[in-house]
Amino acid sequence: MTRYLFLVLAASAAGLPVFGVSLDEAYSILKPSPEPSSRRVNPSGLKGRIMTGYQGWFRAEGDGAGMGFHHYGRGQKLGPKHLTIDLWPDMSEYDDDEKFETVFRHKNGKTAEVFSSVNPKTVNRHFRWMKDYGIDGAFVQRFGVVGAKNYRSYHHLKADNQKLLNCREAANANGRAYALMYDLSGLKSEDFERLNRDWKNLRSRMKLGTDPNDQAYLQYKGKPLVAIWGVGFNDDRGYSIEDAGKFIRLLKHNSEWGGMSVMLGVPFGFRELERDAIDNQQLHEVLKLADIVSPWSVGRYHRVDFKSGKHVANLVEDRKWCEKNGLDYLPVIYPGFSWHNMKGEKLDVIPRRGGSFYWDQFVGVRAAGIETAYLAMFDEVDEATAIFKVSNDPPVGEGFQFLDNEGLPPDHYLKLSGQGGKLLRGEVPAK
């Protein structure tokens, strides 16, 4: 998951129009569900579930969002010099009204197309894939960034609100669970007041987590669950552990907005305060404010070391630490990693190896006595962690490279995900 500046929740305290979209207009589309869910889900708890992360941040020229090819390329452009993705989505099942042409071409000369996450039909398709392949639901990403002063378009906020509505509708229609996940990356301490106001808008306008017609929102211990990603990392963030603690307390205890259960996305080295974690005992005190801890493992290892037993032992120790401190533990599993076009680094830096890397992580989680996992990520072609359907025939040309799906069927990782869920629940044996 890219942890940089991509979403603006607010830009000026006055709420004046910016690029034609006012702050109030951006929030005005948030409304309670208009009718009861046709599929009553009422999901509660994480035991036995596999949840995935849903970025939903892709936009396309002509989709109505006014953001160009946001997250496919830099500066809302999509060309060989602007690329930020390493995988190309498989578009063979999308309808014509979901496809947007690009300047790229496939080997046969056909124009390469992409999708947009503001299209309700496309988001519903993605949640239907979750249903078809046995993924229980998604943590819908929401970035709290208000970083660069010149990045001030309320188009981003409006589009992200539309994505959230799309996810609510799709989750209910397909009997999947969903929950909001705030990503704190890029925030500064002074931005948390904007984050507080954003949460108030979600609760007051959308009734997020408390809408009686919304049967898909994930509950945990009798309360709606919200996740906060980015607590305790040692990468010189512009906010403090105290800032995160205050926001956690607000979500859990504010009587006006209603109390929530809280899950925290934390550093891989959270337990021993090493590696990617801040060396500050206060982190442990802040973690104890929450209900669930989920350490971020993406990029932290390149293969599962069963021979030495270190991989499983680390999972066991993490789980025991959480149990000792009254917390549930949600490990992260990912299929591989690459950000060549985004960062200029080596292509395929953590290979997928035909799915064996992904499957080995499921086996390790099961061996550690854990029955649930967070799959990172559903749709992130940016860092090549996507588990949804990707192409074996990406565009070709000079000056850029893409990964393919190693000749495997486009849905290979969706199938592995469903089987992995069965493994964690003890329904199939490890192979």
mmCIF file of C-alpha atoms in Angstrom, residues 52-276:
data_model
loop_
_atom_site.group_PDB
_atom_site.id
_atom_site.type_symbol
_atom_site.label_atom_id
_atom_site.label_comp_id
_atom_site.label_asym_id
_atom_site.label_seq_id
_atom_site.Cartn_x
_atom_site.Cartn_y
_atom_site.Cartn_z
ATOM 1 C CA THR A 52 -8.704 -7.625 2.023
ATOM 2 C CA GLY A 53 -7.634 -4.024 1.574
ATOM 3 C CA TYR A 54 -9.531 -2.104 -1.109
ATOM 4 C CA GLN A 55 -7.780 1.032 -2.349
ATOM 5 C CA GLY A 56 -10.406 2.138 -4.853
ATOM 6 C CA TRP A 57 -8.216 5.111 -5.756
ATOM 7 C CA PHE A 58 -8.074 4.624 -9.524
ATOM 8 C CA ARG A 59 -9.569 7.286 -11.757
ATOM 9 C CA ALA A 60 -9.673 7.591 -15.531
ATOM 10 C CA GLU A 61 -9.981 10.401 -18.045
ATOM 11 C CA GLY A 62 -13.670 10.706 -18.853
ATOM 12 C CA ASP A 63 -15.080 9.064 -15.718
ATOM 13 C CA GLY A 64 -16.617 12.318 -14.454
ATOM 14 C CA ALA A 65 -14.336 12.705 -11.436
ATOM 15 C CA GLY A 66 -12.178 15.363 -13.097
ATOM 16 C CA MET A 67 -8.968 13.756 -11.886
ATOM 17 C CA GLY A 68 -7.543 12.328 -15.098
ATOM 18 C CA PHE A 69 -5.714 9.005 -14.740
ATOM 19 C CA HIS A 70 -5.166 9.446 -11.012
ATOM 20 C CA HIS A 71 -3.068 6.665 -9.484
ATOM 21 C CA TYR A 72 -2.325 5.080 -12.818
ATOM 22 C CA GLY A 73 0.180 7.812 -13.556
ATOM 23 C CA ARG A 74 1.770 10.972 -12.215
ATOM 24 C CA GLY A 75 0.116 14.335 -12.662
ATOM 25 C CA GLN A 76 -3.180 12.715 -13.694
ATOM 26 C CA LYS A 77 -1.483 11.634 -16.943
ATOM 27 C CA LEU A 78 -0.952 8.119 -18.232
ATOM 28 C CA GLY A 79 1.942 7.627 -20.603
ATOM 29 C CA PRO A 80 5.390 5.990 -20.671
ATOM 30 C CA LYS A 81 6.924 8.870 -18.701
ATOM 31 C CA HIS A 82 4.125 9.063 -16.134
ATOM 32 C CA LEU A 83 3.472 5.430 -15.184
ATOM 33 C CA THR A 84 3.133 4.473 -11.523
ATOM 34 C CA ILE A 85 1.742 0.926 -11.861
ATOM 35 C CA ASP A 86 3.606 -2.371 -12.359
ATOM 36 C CA LEU A 87 0.638 -4.662 -13.085
ATOM 37 C CA TRP A 88 -2.083 -4.125 -15.681
ATOM 38 C CA PRO A 89 -5.658 -5.077 -14.779
ATOM 39 C CA ASP A 90 -7.292 -7.832 -16.797
ATOM 40 C CA MET A 91 -10.148 -5.997 -18.505
ATOM 41 C CA SER A 92 -11.691 -8.925 -20.377
ATOM 42 C CA GLU A 93 -14.766 -9.173 -18.121
ATOM 43 C CA TYR A 94 -15.561 -5.467 -17.838
ATOM 44 C CA ASP A 95 -18.396 -4.016 -19.894
ATOM 45 C CA ASP A 96 -17.826 -1.233 -22.413
ATOM 46 C CA ASP A 97 -19.173 1.410 -20.022
ATOM 47 C CA GLU A 98 -16.465 0.447 -17.504
ATOM 48 C CA LYS A 99 -13.504 0.737 -19.880
ATOM 49 C CA PHE A 100 -11.371 3.810 -20.529
ATOM 50 C CA GLU A 101 -8.866 3.967 -23.372
ATOM 51 C CA THR A 102 -5.205 4.805 -22.810
ATOM 52 C CA VAL A 103 -2.297 5.641 -25.109
ATOM 53 C CA PHE A 104 -0.812 2.177 -24.528
ATOM 54 C CA ARG A 105 -1.093 -0.797 -26.861
ATOM 55 C CA HIS A 106 -1.032 -4.545 -26.354
ATOM 56 C CA LYS A 107 1.173 -6.839 -28.444
ATOM 57 C CA ASN A 108 -1.576 -7.253 -31.032
ATOM 58 C CA GLY A 109 -1.901 -3.486 -31.410
ATOM 59 C CA LYS A 110 -5.189 -3.248 -29.528
ATOM 60 C CA THR A 111 -5.691 -0.189 -27.344
ATOM 61 C CA ALA A 112 -5.062 -0.928 -23.667
ATOM 62 C CA GLU A 113 -7.910 0.020 -21.340
ATOM 63 C CA VAL A 114 -8.309 0.628 -17.603
ATOM 64 C CA PHE A 115 -11.172 0.969 -15.123
ATOM 65 C CA SER A 116 -12.255 3.710 -12.721
ATOM 66 C CA SER A 117 -13.104 3.149 -9.066
ATOM 67 C CA VAL A 118 -15.818 5.819 -9.116
ATOM 68 C CA ASN A 119 -17.938 3.618 -11.368
ATOM 69 C CA PRO A 120 -20.470 1.791 -9.121
ATOM 70 C CA LYS A 121 -20.709 -1.028 -11.651
ATOM 71 C CA THR A 122 -16.968 -1.667 -11.438
ATOM 72 C CA VAL A 123 -16.855 -1.584 -7.650
ATOM 73 C CA ASN A 124 -19.791 -3.990 -7.560
ATOM 74 C CA ARG A 125 -17.870 -6.261 -9.917
ATOM 75 C CA HIS A 126 -14.908 -6.272 -7.540
ATOM 76 C CA PHE A 127 -17.057 -7.118 -4.526
ATOM 77 C CA ARG A 128 -18.783 -9.826 -6.558
ATOM 78 C CA TRP A 129 -15.351 -11.350 -7.191
ATOM 79 C CA MET A 130 -14.788 -11.309 -3.430
ATOM 80 C CA LYS A 131 -18.038 -13.230 -3.043
ATOM 81 C CA ASP A 132 -17.292 -15.658 -5.885
ATOM 82 C CA TYR A 133 -13.853 -16.556 -4.508
ATOM 83 C CA GLY A 134 -14.612 -16.635 -0.794
ATOM 84 C CA ILE A 135 -13.107 -13.358 0.435
ATOM 85 C CA ASP A 136 -15.260 -12.177 3.322
ATOM 86 C CA GLY A 137 -14.947 -8.439 2.850
ATOM 87 C CA ALA A 138 -12.769 -5.371 2.584
ATOM 88 C CA PHE A 139 -11.224 -2.578 4.586
ATOM 89 C CA VAL A 140 -11.968 0.453 2.415
ATOM 90 C CA GLN A 141 -8.991 2.808 2.402
ATOM 91 C CA ARG A 142 -9.398 6.507 3.197
ATOM 92 C CA PHE A 143 -6.353 8.768 3.230
ATOM 93 C CA GLY A 144 -6.291 11.610 5.708
ATOM 94 C CA VAL A 145 -3.661 13.579 3.827
ATOM 95 C CA VAL A 146 -3.567 17.360 3.696
ATOM 96 C CA GLY A 147 0.103 17.696 2.809
ATOM 97 C CA ALA A 148 1.243 19.920 -0.047
ATOM 98 C CA LYS A 149 -0.435 23.316 -0.008
ATOM 99 C CA ASN A 150 -0.977 23.296 -3.768
ATOM 100 C CA TYR A 151 -2.786 19.931 -3.645
ATOM 101 C CA ARG A 152 -6.159 21.363 -2.773
ATOM 102 C CA SER A 153 -8.835 19.965 -5.036
ATOM 103 C CA TYR A 154 -12.093 18.912 -3.426
ATOM 104 C CA HIS A 155 -12.526 16.674 -6.471
ATOM 105 C CA HIS A 156 -10.414 14.133 -4.581
ATOM 106 C CA LEU A 157 -12.598 14.239 -1.509
ATOM 107 C CA LYS A 158 -15.818 14.049 -3.520
ATOM 108 C CA ALA A 159 -14.516 11.102 -5.541
ATOM 109 C CA ASP A 160 -13.380 9.307 -2.407
ATOM 110 C CA ASN A 161 -16.787 9.816 -0.830
ATOM 111 C CA GLN A 162 -18.349 8.346 -3.973
ATOM 112 C CA LYS A 163 -16.017 5.358 -3.699
ATOM 113 C CA LEU A 164 -17.137 4.786 -0.109
ATOM 114 C CA LEU A 165 -20.799 4.889 -1.147
ATOM 115 C CA ASN A 166 -20.028 2.480 -3.989
ATOM 116 C CA CYS A 167 -18.384 0.077 -1.547
ATOM 117 C CA ARG A 168 -21.332 0.232 0.844
ATOM 118 C CA GLU A 169 -23.746 -0.586 -1.964
ATOM 119 C CA ALA A 170 -21.540 -3.342 -3.390
ATOM 120 C CA ALA A 171 -20.897 -4.959 -0.013
ATOM 121 C CA ASN A 172 -24.607 -5.103 0.753
ATOM 122 C CA ALA A 173 -25.486 -6.370 -2.713
ATOM 123 C CA ASN A 174 -22.946 -9.182 -2.539
ATOM 124 C CA GLY A 175 -23.197 -10.199 1.085
ATOM 125 C CA ARG A 176 -19.677 -9.002 1.924
ATOM 126 C CA ALA A 177 -18.467 -7.114 4.979
ATOM 127 C CA TYR A 178 -16.751 -3.740 4.792
ATOM 128 C CA ALA A 179 -15.156 -1.317 7.220
ATOM 129 C CA LEU A 180 -13.411 2.031 6.929
ATOM 130 C CA MET A 181 -9.618 2.184 7.206
ATOM 131 C CA TYR A 182 -8.019 5.593 7.743
ATOM 132 C CA ASP A 183 -4.446 5.852 6.489
ATOM 133 C CA LEU A 184 -2.560 8.533 8.427
ATOM 134 C CA SER A 185 0.367 8.725 5.986
ATOM 135 C CA GLY A 186 1.326 12.264 5.076
ATOM 136 C CA LEU A 187 -0.522 13.900 7.959
ATOM 137 C CA LYS A 188 0.973 16.527 10.225
ATOM 138 C CA SER A 189 -0.095 17.116 13.806
ATOM 139 C CA GLU A 190 -2.151 20.159 12.858
ATOM 140 C CA ASP A 191 -4.147 18.082 10.335
ATOM 141 C CA PHE A 192 -5.839 15.903 12.919
ATOM 142 C CA GLU A 193 -8.551 18.488 13.511
ATOM 143 C CA ARG A 194 -9.511 18.094 9.837
ATOM 144 C CA LEU A 195 -9.511 14.339 10.352
ATOM 145 C CA ASN A 196 -11.851 14.744 13.313
ATOM 146 C CA ARG A 197 -14.220 16.822 11.193
ATOM 147 C CA ASP A 198 -14.093 14.251 8.413
ATOM 148 C CA TRP A 199 -15.117 11.527 10.831
ATOM 149 C CA LYS A 200 -17.949 13.691 12.130
ATOM 150 C CA ASN A 201 -19.210 14.151 8.563
ATOM 151 C CA LEU A 202 -19.109 10.421 7.877
ATOM 152 C CA ARG A 203 -21.098 9.701 11.025
ATOM 153 C CA SER A 204 -23.596 12.534 10.753
ATOM 154 C CA ARG A 205 -24.249 12.505 7.006
ATOM 155 C CA MET A 206 -23.764 8.850 6.088
ATOM 156 C CA LYS A 207 -24.517 7.238 9.465
ATOM 157 C CA LEU A 208 -21.415 5.147 8.827
ATOM 158 C CA GLY A 209 -21.515 1.986 10.911
ATOM 159 C CA THR A 210 -24.898 2.811 12.467
ATOM 160 C CA ASP A 211 -27.203 3.021 9.437
ATOM 161 C CA PRO A 212 -29.975 0.449 10.088
ATOM 162 C CA ASN A 213 -30.368 -0.114 6.337
ATOM 163 C CA ASP A 214 -26.671 -0.943 5.959
ATOM 164 C CA GLN A 215 -26.296 -4.581 6.984
ATOM 165 C CA ALA A 216 -22.755 -5.025 5.667
ATOM 166 C CA TYR A 217 -20.708 -2.783 7.957
ATOM 167 C CA LEU A 218 -18.358 -4.917 10.070
ATOM 168 C CA GLN A 219 -19.041 -5.021 13.799
ATOM 169 C CA TYR A 220 -16.627 -6.065 16.527
ATOM 170 C CA LYS A 221 -17.672 -6.721 20.120
ATOM 171 C CA GLY A 222 -20.980 -4.998 19.578
ATOM 172 C CA LYS A 223 -19.570 -1.847 17.975
ATOM 173 C CA PRO A 224 -18.764 -0.816 14.408
ATOM 174 C CA LEU A 225 -15.090 -1.372 13.583
ATOM 175 C CA VAL A 226 -12.858 1.322 12.113
ATOM 176 C CA ALA A 227 -9.189 0.801 11.289
ATOM 177 C CA ILE A 228 -6.351 3.311 11.572
ATOM 178 C CA TRP A 229 -3.194 2.564 9.596
ATOM 179 C CA GLY A 230 0.145 4.190 10.366
ATOM 180 C CA VAL A 231 0.631 4.147 14.145
ATOM 181 C CA GLY A 232 4.191 3.897 15.445
ATOM 182 C CA PHE A 233 6.310 3.827 12.290
ATOM 183 C CA ASN A 234 9.843 5.231 12.458
ATOM 184 C CA ASP A 235 9.877 6.860 9.007
ATOM 185 C CA ASP A 236 9.872 10.477 10.244
ATOM 186 C CA ARG A 237 6.141 11.027 10.106
ATOM 187 C CA GLY A 238 4.794 14.509 10.695
ATOM 188 C CA TYR A 239 2.553 13.460 13.556
ATOM 189 C CA SER A 240 3.286 11.993 16.939
ATOM 190 C CA ILE A 241 2.216 8.880 18.783
ATOM 191 C CA GLU A 242 0.235 11.230 21.040
ATOM 192 C CA ASP A 243 -1.718 12.527 18.032
ATOM 193 C CA ALA A 244 -2.637 8.986 17.062
ATOM 194 C CA GLY A 245 -3.637 8.199 20.636
ATOM 195 C CA LYS A 246 -6.009 11.153 20.795
ATOM 196 C CA PHE A 247 -7.685 10.097 17.552
ATOM 197 C CA ILE A 248 -8.073 6.535 18.815
ATOM 198 C CA ARG A 249 -9.714 7.793 22.009
ATOM 199 C CA LEU A 250 -12.047 10.013 20.004
ATOM 200 C CA LEU A 251 -13.215 7.090 17.863
ATOM 201 C CA LYS A 252 -13.667 4.788 20.832
ATOM 202 C CA HIS A 253 -15.248 7.056 23.400
ATOM 203 C CA ASN A 254 -16.908 10.101 21.803
ATOM 204 C CA SER A 255 -20.524 9.895 22.906
ATOM 205 C CA GLU A 256 -21.793 12.443 20.363
ATOM 206 C CA TRP A 257 -20.517 10.463 17.387
ATOM 207 C CA GLY A 258 -20.881 7.028 18.944
ATOM 208 C CA GLY A 259 -18.141 4.706 20.138
ATOM 209 C CA MET A 260 -16.278 2.427 17.752
ATOM 210 C CA SER A 261 -14.074 -0.616 18.026
ATOM 211 C CA VAL A 262 -10.612 0.174 16.637
ATOM 212 C CA MET A 263 -8.063 -1.801 14.660
ATOM 213 C CA LEU A 264 -4.525 -0.434 14.269
ATOM 214 C CA GLY A 265 -2.173 -0.968 11.335
ATOM 215 C CA VAL A 266 1.243 -0.960 12.995
ATOM 216 C CA PRO A 267 4.916 -1.613 12.182
ATOM 217 C CA PHE A 268 6.116 -5.164 11.641
ATOM 218 C CA GLY A 269 8.511 -4.740 14.572
ATOM 219 C CA PHE A 270 5.886 -3.352 16.951
ATOM 220 C CA ARG A 271 6.368 -5.964 19.656
ATOM 221 C CA GLU A 272 10.090 -5.462 20.245
ATOM 222 C CA LEU A 273 10.105 -1.793 19.120
ATOM 223 C CA GLU A 274 12.623 -2.516 16.378
ATOM 224 C CA ARG A 275 13.020 -2.528 12.597
ATOM 225 C CA ASP A 276 10.277 -0.218 11.226
#
